[in-house]
PDB file of C-alpha atoms in Angstrom:
ATOM      1  CA  UNK A   1       0.000   0.000   0.000  1.00 93.00           C
ATOM      2  CA  UNK A   2       1.445   3.349  -1.071  1.00 96.00           C
ATOM      3  CA  UNK A   3       0.104   6.502   0.574  1.00 97.00           C
ATOM      4  CA  UNK A   4       1.224  10.087   0.955  1.00 97.00           C
ATOM      5  CA  UNK A   5       0.475  13.798   1.168  1.00 97.00           C
ATOM      6  CA  UNK A   6      -0.428  15.910  -1.862  1.00 98.00           C
ATOM      7  CA  UNK A   7       0.310  19.620  -1.800  1.00 97.00           C
ATOM      8  CA  UNK A   8       2.391  22.317  -3.441  1.00 95.00           C
ATOM      9  CA  UNK A   9       5.006  22.993  -0.725  1.00 92.00           C
ATOM     10  CA  UNK A  10       5.441  20.258   1.875  1.00 94.00           C
ATOM     11  CA  UNK A  11       8.783  20.825   3.608  1.00 87.00           C
ATOM     12  CA  UNK A  12       6.966  21.784   6.822  1.00 86.00           C
ATOM     13  CA  UNK A  13       4.931  18.575   7.067  1.00 92.00           C
ATOM     14  CA  UNK A  14       5.010  16.117   9.970  1.00 93.00           C
ATOM     15  CA  UNK A  15       2.569  13.756   8.244  1.00 95.00           C
ATOM     16  CA  UNK A  16       5.120  11.073   7.249  1.00 95.00           C
ATOM     17  CA  UNK A  17       6.271  10.692  10.867  1.00 94.00           C
ATOM     18  CA  UNK A  18       2.685  10.472  12.134  1.00 95.00           C
ATOM     19  CA  UNK A  19       1.538   7.916   9.563  1.00 95.00           C
ATOM     20  CA  UNK A  20       4.629   5.804  10.210  1.00 93.00           C
ATOM     21  CA  UNK A  21       3.283   5.311  13.733  1.00 91.00           C
ATOM     22  CA  UNK A  22      -0.265   4.613  12.551  1.00 92.00           C
ATOM     23  CA  UNK A  23       0.195   1.928   9.901  1.00 86.00           C
ATOM     24  CA  UNK A  24       2.533  -0.330   7.969  1.00 88.00           C
ATOM     25  CA  UNK A  25       2.037   1.428   4.621  1.00 94.00           C
ATOM     26  CA  UNK A  26       4.590   3.730   2.992  1.00 96.00           C
ATOM     27  CA  UNK A  27       3.862   7.457   3.185  1.00 97.00           C
ATOM     28  CA  UNK A  28       5.569   9.988   0.904  1.00 96.00           C
ATOM     29  CA  UNK A  29       5.338  13.686   0.118  1.00 97.00           C
ATOM     30  CA  UNK A  30       3.941  14.462  -3.342  1.00 97.00           C
ATOM     31  CA  UNK A  31       4.795  18.084  -4.136  1.00 97.00           C
ATOM     32  CA  UNK A  32       2.784  18.949  -7.221  1.00 97.00           C
ATOM     33  CA  UNK A  33       2.332  22.127  -9.260  1.00 97.00           C
ATOM     34  CA  UNK A  34      -1.214  23.180 -10.258  1.00 97.00           C
ATOM     35  CA  UNK A  35      -0.746  22.307 -13.927  1.00 97.00           C
ATOM     36  CA  UNK A  36       0.123  18.711 -12.959  1.00 98.00           C
ATOM     37  CA  UNK A  37      -2.642  18.259 -10.380  1.00 98.00           C
ATOM     38  CA  UNK A  38      -5.241  16.530 -12.565  1.00 98.00           C
ATOM     39  CA  UNK A  39      -2.711  14.068 -13.970  1.00 98.00           C
ATOM     40  CA  UNK A  40      -1.393  13.154 -10.530  1.00 98.00           C
ATOM     41  CA  UNK A  41      -4.810  12.725  -8.918  1.00 98.00           C
ATOM     42  CA  UNK A  42      -6.134  10.571 -11.753  1.00 97.00           C
ATOM     43  CA  UNK A  43      -3.046   8.566 -12.651  1.00 96.00           C
ATOM     44  CA  UNK A  44      -0.516   8.975  -9.817  1.00 96.00           C
ATOM     45  CA  UNK A  45       1.097   5.953  -8.190  1.00 95.00           C
ATOM     46  CA  UNK A  46      -0.754   5.848  -4.863  1.00 97.00           C
ATOM     47  CA  UNK A  47      -3.346   3.866  -2.934  1.00 96.00           C
ATOM     48  CA  UNK A  48      -4.431   6.741  -0.712  1.00 97.00           C
ATOM     49  CA  UNK A  49      -3.442  10.371  -0.238  1.00 98.00           C
ATOM     50  CA  UNK A  50      -4.084  13.188   2.139  1.00 97.00           C
ATOM     51  CA  UNK A  51      -4.574  16.574   0.476  1.00 97.00           C
ATOM     52  CA  UNK A  52      -3.350  19.889   1.851  1.00 94.00           C
ATOM     53  CA  UNK A  53      -2.937  23.532   0.787  1.00 90.00           C
ATOM     54  CA  UNK A  54      -3.904  24.575  -1.855  1.00 94.00           C
ATOM     55  CA  UNK A  55      -5.736  21.580  -3.325  1.00 97.00           C
ATOM     56  CA  UNK A  56      -8.544  20.581  -0.910  1.00 96.00           C
ATOM     57  CA  UNK A  57     -11.227  21.921  -3.229  1.00 96.00           C
ATOM     58  CA  UNK A  58      -9.268  21.678  -6.483  1.00 97.00           C
ATOM     59  CA  UNK A  59      -9.091  17.847  -6.369  1.00 98.00           C
ATOM     60  CA  UNK A  60     -12.849  17.386  -6.129  1.00 98.00           C
ATOM     61  CA  UNK A  61     -13.698  17.479  -9.877  1.00 98.00           C
ATOM     62  CA  UNK A  62     -11.254  14.609 -10.501  1.00 98.00           C
ATOM     63  CA  UNK A  63     -12.897  12.171  -8.062  1.00 98.00           C
ATOM     64  CA  UNK A  64     -15.500   9.544  -8.947  1.00 98.00           C
ATOM     65  CA  UNK A  65     -17.353   9.670  -5.635  1.00 98.00           C
ATOM     66  CA  UNK A  66     -17.294  12.113  -2.741  1.00 98.00           C
ATOM     67  CA  UNK A  67     -18.518  11.313   0.742  1.00 95.00           C
ATOM     68  CA  UNK A  68     -21.720  13.140   1.668  1.00 95.00           C
ATOM     69  CA  UNK A  69     -20.072  15.035   4.525  1.00 94.00           C
ATOM     70  CA  UNK A  70     -17.120  16.121   2.383  1.00 96.00           C
ATOM     71  CA  UNK A  71     -19.479  17.220  -0.364  1.00 97.00           C
ATOM     72  CA  UNK A  72     -21.524  19.293   2.081  1.00 95.00           C
ATOM     73  CA  UNK A  73     -18.385  20.956   3.454  1.00 96.00           C
ATOM     74  CA  UNK A  74     -16.987  21.549  -0.026  1.00 96.00           C
ATOM     75  CA  UNK A  75     -13.510  20.213   0.708  1.00 96.00           C
ATOM     76  CA  UNK A  76     -11.698  16.882   0.455  1.00 97.00           C
ATOM     77  CA  UNK A  77      -8.511  16.101   2.336  1.00 97.00           C
ATOM     78  CA  UNK A  78      -8.403  12.310   1.932  1.00 97.00           C
ATOM     79  CA  UNK A  79      -8.564  10.310  -1.307  1.00 98.00           C
ATOM     80  CA  UNK A  80      -8.609   6.529  -1.643  1.00 98.00           C
ATOM     81  CA  UNK A  81      -8.180   4.546  -4.843  1.00 97.00           C
ATOM     82  CA  UNK A  82     -10.297   1.395  -5.092  1.00 96.00           C
ATOM     83  CA  UNK A  83      -9.718  -0.342  -8.405  1.00 94.00           C
ATOM     84  CA  UNK A  84     -10.072   2.386 -11.008  1.00 93.00           C
ATOM     85  CA  UNK A  85     -12.258   4.641  -8.886  1.00 97.00           C
ATOM     86  CA  UNK A  86     -11.284   7.520  -6.630  1.00 98.00           C
ATOM     87  CA  UNK A  87     -13.205   8.236  -3.428  1.00 98.00           C
ATOM     88  CA  UNK A  88     -12.978  11.521  -1.492  1.00 98.00           C
ATOM     89  CA  UNK A  89     -13.481  12.115   2.234  1.00 97.00           C
ATOM     90  CA  UNK A  90     -13.028  14.921   4.758  1.00 97.00           C
ATOM     91  CA  UNK A  91     -11.243  13.849   7.933  1.00 96.00           C
ATOM     92  CA  UNK A  92     -10.366  17.447   8.876  1.00 96.00           C
ATOM     93  CA  UNK A  93     -13.856  17.888  10.348  1.00 96.00           C
ATOM     94  CA  UNK A  94     -13.219  15.197  12.960  1.00 96.00           C
ATOM     95  CA  UNK A  95      -9.703  16.536  13.481  1.00 96.00           C
ATOM     96  CA  UNK A  96     -10.856  20.087  14.198  1.00 97.00           C
ATOM     97  CA  UNK A  97     -13.624  18.891  16.516  1.00 97.00           C
ATOM     98  CA  UNK A  98     -11.003  16.885  18.429  1.00 96.00           C
ATOM     99  CA  UNK A  99      -8.753  19.961  18.649  1.00 97.00           C
ATOM    100  CA  UNK A 100     -11.512  22.180  20.051  1.00 97.00           C
ATOM    101  CA  UNK A 101     -12.477  19.492  22.556  1.00 96.00           C
ATOM    102  CA  UNK A 102      -8.849  19.175  23.663  1.00 96.00           C
ATOM    103  CA  UNK A 103      -8.693  22.947  24.186  1.00 96.00           C
ATOM    104  CA  UNK A 104     -11.757  22.777  26.413  1.00 96.00           C
ATOM    105  CA  UNK A 105     -13.273  25.565  24.334  1.00 95.00           C
ATOM    106  CA  UNK A 106     -16.996  26.207  23.888  1.00 96.00           C
ATOM    107  CA  UNK A 107     -18.221  27.655  20.585  1.00 98.00           C
ATOM    108  CA  UNK A 108     -21.932  27.518  21.386  1.00 98.00           C
ATOM    109  CA  UNK A 109     -23.404  31.008  21.338  1.00 98.00           C
ATOM    110  CA  UNK A 110     -20.039  32.600  20.458  1.00 98.00           C
ATOM    111  CA  UNK A 111     -18.957  34.954  17.674  1.00 98.00           C
ATOM    112  CA  UNK A 112     -16.328  33.185  15.576  1.00 98.00           C
ATOM    113  CA  UNK A 113     -13.962  34.653  12.978  1.00 98.00           C
ATOM    114  CA  UNK A 114     -12.297  32.274  10.517  1.00 98.00           C
ATOM    115  CA  UNK A 115      -9.259  33.615   8.712  1.00 98.00           C
ATOM    116  CA  UNK A 116      -8.881  32.275   5.171  1.00 97.00           C
ATOM    117  CA  UNK A 117     -11.174  30.973   2.440  1.00 96.00           C
ATOM    118  CA  UNK A 118      -9.622  27.631   1.416  1.00 94.00           C
ATOM    119  CA  UNK A 119     -10.690  24.070   2.106  1.00 93.00           C
ATOM    120  CA  UNK A 120      -9.757  24.191   5.793  1.00 94.00           C
ATOM    121  CA  UNK A 121     -11.765  27.397   6.199  1.00 97.00           C
ATOM    122  CA  UNK A 122     -14.829  25.590   4.847  1.00 95.00           C
ATOM    123  CA  UNK A 123     -14.246  22.797   7.323  1.00 96.00           C
ATOM    124  CA  UNK A 124     -13.856  25.288  10.178  1.00 97.00           C
ATOM    125  CA  UNK A 125     -17.182  26.889   9.252  1.00 97.00           C
ATOM    126  CA  UNK A 126     -18.902  23.495   9.222  1.00 97.00           C
ATOM    127  CA  UNK A 127     -17.415  22.699  12.637  1.00 97.00           C
ATOM    128  CA  UNK A 128     -18.480  26.079  14.052  1.00 98.00           C
ATOM    129  CA  UNK A 129     -22.041  25.502  12.800  1.00 97.00           C
ATOM    130  CA  UNK A 130     -22.009  21.981  14.247  1.00 97.00           C
ATOM    131  CA  UNK A 131     -20.863  23.293  17.631  1.00 97.00           C
ATOM    132  CA  UNK A 132     -23.535  25.984  17.795  1.00 98.00           C
ATOM    133  CA  UNK A 133     -21.656  29.229  17.115  1.00 98.00           C
ATOM    134  CA  UNK A 134     -23.990  32.225  17.129  1.00 98.00           C
ATOM    135  CA  UNK A 135     -22.223  34.134  14.351  1.00 98.00           C
ATOM    136  CA  UNK A 136     -19.493  33.038  11.942  1.00 98.00           C
ATOM    137  CA  UNK A 137     -17.345  35.411   9.896  1.00 98.00           C
ATOM    138  CA  UNK A 138     -15.080  34.396   7.027  1.00 98.00           C
ATOM    139  CA  UNK A 139     -12.189  36.804   6.581  1.00 98.00           C
ATOM    140  CA  UNK A 140      -9.830  37.282   3.646  1.00 97.00           C
ATOM    141  CA  UNK A 141      -7.584  39.937   2.162  1.00 95.00           C
ATOM    142  CA  UNK A 142     -10.302  40.673  -0.396  1.00 95.00           C
ATOM    143  CA  UNK A 143     -14.003  40.926   0.414  1.00 95.00           C
ATOM    144  CA  UNK A 144     -16.508  38.932  -1.613  1.00 94.00           C
ATOM    145  CA  UNK A 145     -19.756  37.036  -1.327  1.00 94.00           C
ATOM    146  CA  UNK A 146     -19.991  35.861   2.276  1.00 95.00           C
ATOM    147  CA  UNK A 147     -16.452  37.112   2.957  1.00 98.00           C
ATOM    148  CA  UNK A 148     -15.268  40.278   4.716  1.00 98.00           C
ATOM    149  CA  UNK A 149     -11.804  41.804   4.528  1.00 98.00           C
ATOM    150  CA  UNK A 150      -9.446  42.443   7.434  1.00 98.00           C
ATOM    151  CA  UNK A 151     -10.240  46.165   7.527  1.00 97.00           C
ATOM    152  CA  UNK A 152     -13.940  45.393   8.051  1.00 98.00           C
ATOM    153  CA  UNK A 153     -13.081  42.831  10.708  1.00 98.00           C
ATOM    154  CA  UNK A 154     -11.073  45.433  12.631  1.00 97.00           C
ATOM    155  CA  UNK A 155     -13.636  48.198  12.202  1.00 97.00           C
ATOM    156  CA  UNK A 156     -16.918  46.365  12.793  1.00 98.00           C
ATOM    157  CA  UNK A 157     -16.242  43.107  14.613  1.00 98.00           C
ATOM    158  CA  UNK A 158     -14.054  43.805  17.621  1.00 98.00           C
ATOM    159  CA  UNK A 159     -16.421  41.670  19.700  1.00 98.00           C
ATOM    160  CA  UNK A 160     -15.126  38.408  18.157  1.00 98.00           C
ATOM    161  CA  UNK A 161     -14.727  35.744  20.860  1.00 98.00           C
ATOM    162  CA  UNK A 162     -13.127  32.844  18.968  1.00 98.00           C
ATOM    163  CA  UNK A 163     -10.489  33.168  16.244  1.00 98.00           C
ATOM    164  CA  UNK A 164      -9.508  30.324  13.901  1.00 98.00           C
ATOM    165  CA  UNK A 165      -6.586  30.831  11.518  1.00 98.00           C
ATOM    166  CA  UNK A 166      -6.751  28.551   8.489  1.00 97.00           C
ATOM    167  CA  UNK A 167      -4.229  30.519   6.419  1.00 97.00           C
ATOM    168  CA  UNK A 168      -0.536  29.568   6.078  1.00 94.00           C
ATOM    169  CA  UNK A 169       0.544  32.959   7.472  1.00 96.00           C
ATOM    170  CA  UNK A 170       3.282  32.388  10.039  1.00 96.00           C
ATOM    171  CA  UNK A 171       4.116  28.886   8.801  1.00 94.00           C
ATOM    172  CA  UNK A 172       7.725  27.754   8.398  1.00 91.00           C
ATOM    173  CA  UNK A 173       9.849  29.119   6.801  1.00 91.00           C
ATOM    174  CA  UNK A 174       7.954  32.454   6.837  1.00 92.00           C
ATOM    175  CA  UNK A 175       7.723  32.716  10.617  1.00 95.00           C
ATOM    176  CA  UNK A 176       7.406  35.759  12.854  1.00 95.00           C
ATOM    177  CA  UNK A 177       4.333  37.223  11.139  1.00 97.00           C
ATOM    178  CA  UNK A 178       0.664  37.191  12.129  1.00 97.00           C
ATOM    179  CA  UNK A 179      -2.434  37.530   9.965  1.00 97.00           C
ATOM    180  CA  UNK A 180      -4.137  39.886  12.416  1.00 97.00           C
ATOM    181  CA  UNK A 181      -3.486  42.189  15.407  1.00 97.00           C
ATOM    182  CA  UNK A 182      -5.160  40.602  18.427  1.00 97.00           C
ATOM    183  CA  UNK A 183      -5.197  43.854  20.405  1.00 96.00           C
ATOM    184  CA  UNK A 184      -8.356  44.908  18.567  1.00 96.00           C
ATOM    185  CA  UNK A 185     -10.338  42.030  20.122  1.00 98.00           C
ATOM    186  CA  UNK A 186     -10.910  42.731  23.852  1.00 97.00           C
ATOM    187  CA  UNK A 187     -13.379  39.834  24.266  1.00 97.00           C
ATOM    188  CA  UNK A 188     -11.242  37.105  22.705  1.00 98.00           C
ATOM    189  CA  UNK A 189     -11.449  33.777  24.571  1.00 97.00           C
ATOM    190  CA  UNK A 190      -9.696  31.304  22.292  1.00 98.00           C
ATOM    191  CA  UNK A 191      -7.308  31.239  19.327  1.00 98.00           C
ATOM    192  CA  UNK A 192      -6.719  28.204  17.128  1.00 98.00           C
ATOM    193  CA  UNK A 193      -4.011  28.154  14.468  1.00 98.00           C
ATOM    194  CA  UNK A 194      -4.020  25.215  12.053  1.00 96.00           C
ATOM    195  CA  UNK A 195      -0.304  25.902  11.488  1.00 95.00           C
ATOM    196  CA  UNK A 196       1.814  23.502  13.563  1.00 94.00           C
ATOM    197  CA  UNK A 197       5.326  24.303  12.324  1.00 93.00           C
ATOM    198  CA  UNK A 198       6.447  26.344  14.213  1.00 95.00           C
ATOM    199  CA  UNK A 199       4.636  25.034  17.287  1.00 95.00           C
ATOM    200  CA  UNK A 200       3.961  28.582  18.475  1.00 96.00           C
ATOM    201  CA  UNK A 201       3.290  31.076  15.710  1.00 97.00           C
ATOM    202  CA  UNK A 202       3.346  34.808  16.362  1.00 98.00           C
ATOM    203  CA  UNK A 203      -0.455  34.692  16.440  1.00 98.00           C
ATOM    204  CA  UNK A 204      -0.377  32.160  19.286  1.00 98.00           C
ATOM    205  CA  UNK A 205       2.438  33.934  21.124  1.00 98.00           C
ATOM    206  CA  UNK A 206       0.466  37.182  21.008  1.00 98.00           C
ATOM    207  CA  UNK A 207      -2.584  35.355  22.396  1.00 98.00           C
ATOM    208  CA  UNK A 208      -0.564  33.718  25.157  1.00 98.00           C
ATOM    209  CA  UNK A 209       0.620  37.134  26.333  1.00 97.00           C
ATOM    210  CA  UNK A 210      -3.033  37.910  27.054  1.00 96.00           C
ATOM    211  CA  UNK A 211      -3.589  34.511  28.692  1.00 97.00           C
ATOM    212  CA  UNK A 212      -6.056  33.501  25.990  1.00 98.00           C
ATOM    213  CA  UNK A 213      -6.604  29.759  25.439  1.00 98.00           C
ATOM    214  CA  UNK A 214      -4.518  28.683  22.435  1.00 98.00           C
ATOM    215  CA  UNK A 215      -3.534  25.595  20.490  1.00 97.00           C
ATOM    216  CA  UNK A 216      -1.746  24.929  17.231  1.00 97.00           C
ATOM    217  CA  UNK A 217      -2.906  22.489  14.563  1.00 95.00           C
ATOM    218  CA  UNK A 218      -0.810  19.467  15.519  1.00 95.00           C
ATOM    219  CA  UNK A 219      -3.549  17.659  17.432  1.00 95.00           C
ATOM    220  CA  UNK A 220      -5.928  18.302  14.549  1.00 96.00           C
ATOM    221  CA  UNK A 221      -3.322  16.809  12.197  1.00 95.00           C
ATOM    222  CA  UNK A 222      -2.946  13.724  14.399  1.00 95.00           C
ATOM    223  CA  UNK A 223      -6.698  13.207  14.843  1.00 95.00           C
ATOM    224  CA  UNK A 224      -7.468  13.570  11.133  1.00 95.00           C
ATOM    225  CA  UNK A 225      -4.499  11.332  10.261  1.00 95.00           C
ATOM    226  CA  UNK A 226      -5.991   8.567  12.400  1.00 95.00           C
ATOM    227  CA  UNK A 227      -9.284   8.855  10.513  1.00 95.00           C
ATOM    228  CA  UNK A 228      -7.451   8.926   7.166  1.00 96.00           C
ATOM    229  CA  UNK A 229      -5.403   5.864   8.090  1.00 95.00           C
ATOM    230  CA  UNK A 230      -8.623   4.015   8.858  1.00 95.00           C
ATOM    231  CA  UNK A 231      -9.928   4.894   5.388  1.00 94.00           C
ATOM    232  CA  UNK A 232      -6.638   3.802   3.808  1.00 94.00           C
ATOM    233  CA  UNK A 233      -6.472   0.449   5.572  1.00 93.00           C
ATOM    234  CA  UNK A 234     -10.147  -0.295   6.110  1.00 91.00           C
ATOM    235  CA  UNK A 235      -9.418  -1.142   9.749  1.00 90.00           C
ATOM    236  CA  UNK A 236     -10.018   0.778  12.996  1.00 90.00           C
ATOM    237  CA  UNK A 237      -7.065   2.223  14.918  1.00 86.00           C
ATOM    238  CA  UNK A 238      -7.102   2.221  18.708  1.00 74.00           C
ATOM    239  CA  UNK A 239      -7.243   5.664  20.272  1.00 63.00           C
ATOM    240  CA  UNK A 240      -4.270   4.947  22.531  1.00 55.00           C
ATOM    241  CA  UNK A 241      -2.091   4.623  19.430  1.00 55.00           C
ATOM    242  CA  UNK A 242      -2.374   8.369  18.869  1.00 59.00           C
ATOM    243  CA  UNK A 243      -2.179   9.436  22.508  1.00 53.00           C
ATOM    244  CA  UNK A 244       1.632   9.307  22.660  1.00 50.00           C
ATOM    245  CA  UNK A 245       2.284  11.033  19.310  1.00 60.00           C
ATOM    246  CA  UNK A 246       1.522  14.596  20.429  1.00 56.00           C
TER     247      UNK A 246
END
């Protein structure tokens, strides 16, 4: 069984180390440019792949079947080849739910801002809806349908209580930068950053200075990897197998 991670730039990834502990299959990094994406997804030499930035929505047209949950979210991060057919799933949803639970954070009734508009942003929105958030904002550099820009966030939404960063801002090797100034949010209770390399981005360090609950994306990565490994192998993985990875 040959598995791996599909993305454009993957030098930051811990996925091979995690999957080595989860199963007996090989797990490689498949760095792929956009013009080669369709060819790799359809004809690449793999049994199963995880999908990361920037391809979680881009792979969907090339799949034969997409799980109902992944289709509803609008993002796929796990693909399995069965014979000549490709099946898409979203294990990030379970991973993000596990991360929020581990933080001990409550989203019910809260105002949530999600930074970014990619596949992980769509998953974060689905999770926030599932957990009962009262209001959910999607934030990007450019405003659009259902999306506000950072200037509007700062001017009109200083009462945000939960912040979820799904952008790669602050990720290795471009560390030391933050997508937003936290000082404009006096009611902030929790900050999640899906970036996990470095372990503490500037966004999280700034939050820690204010004693806000924080966590990076490593536990989300581990939890979704467990779900993906179960799809790859068709066999359940005991929870205690992931407990020592973090």
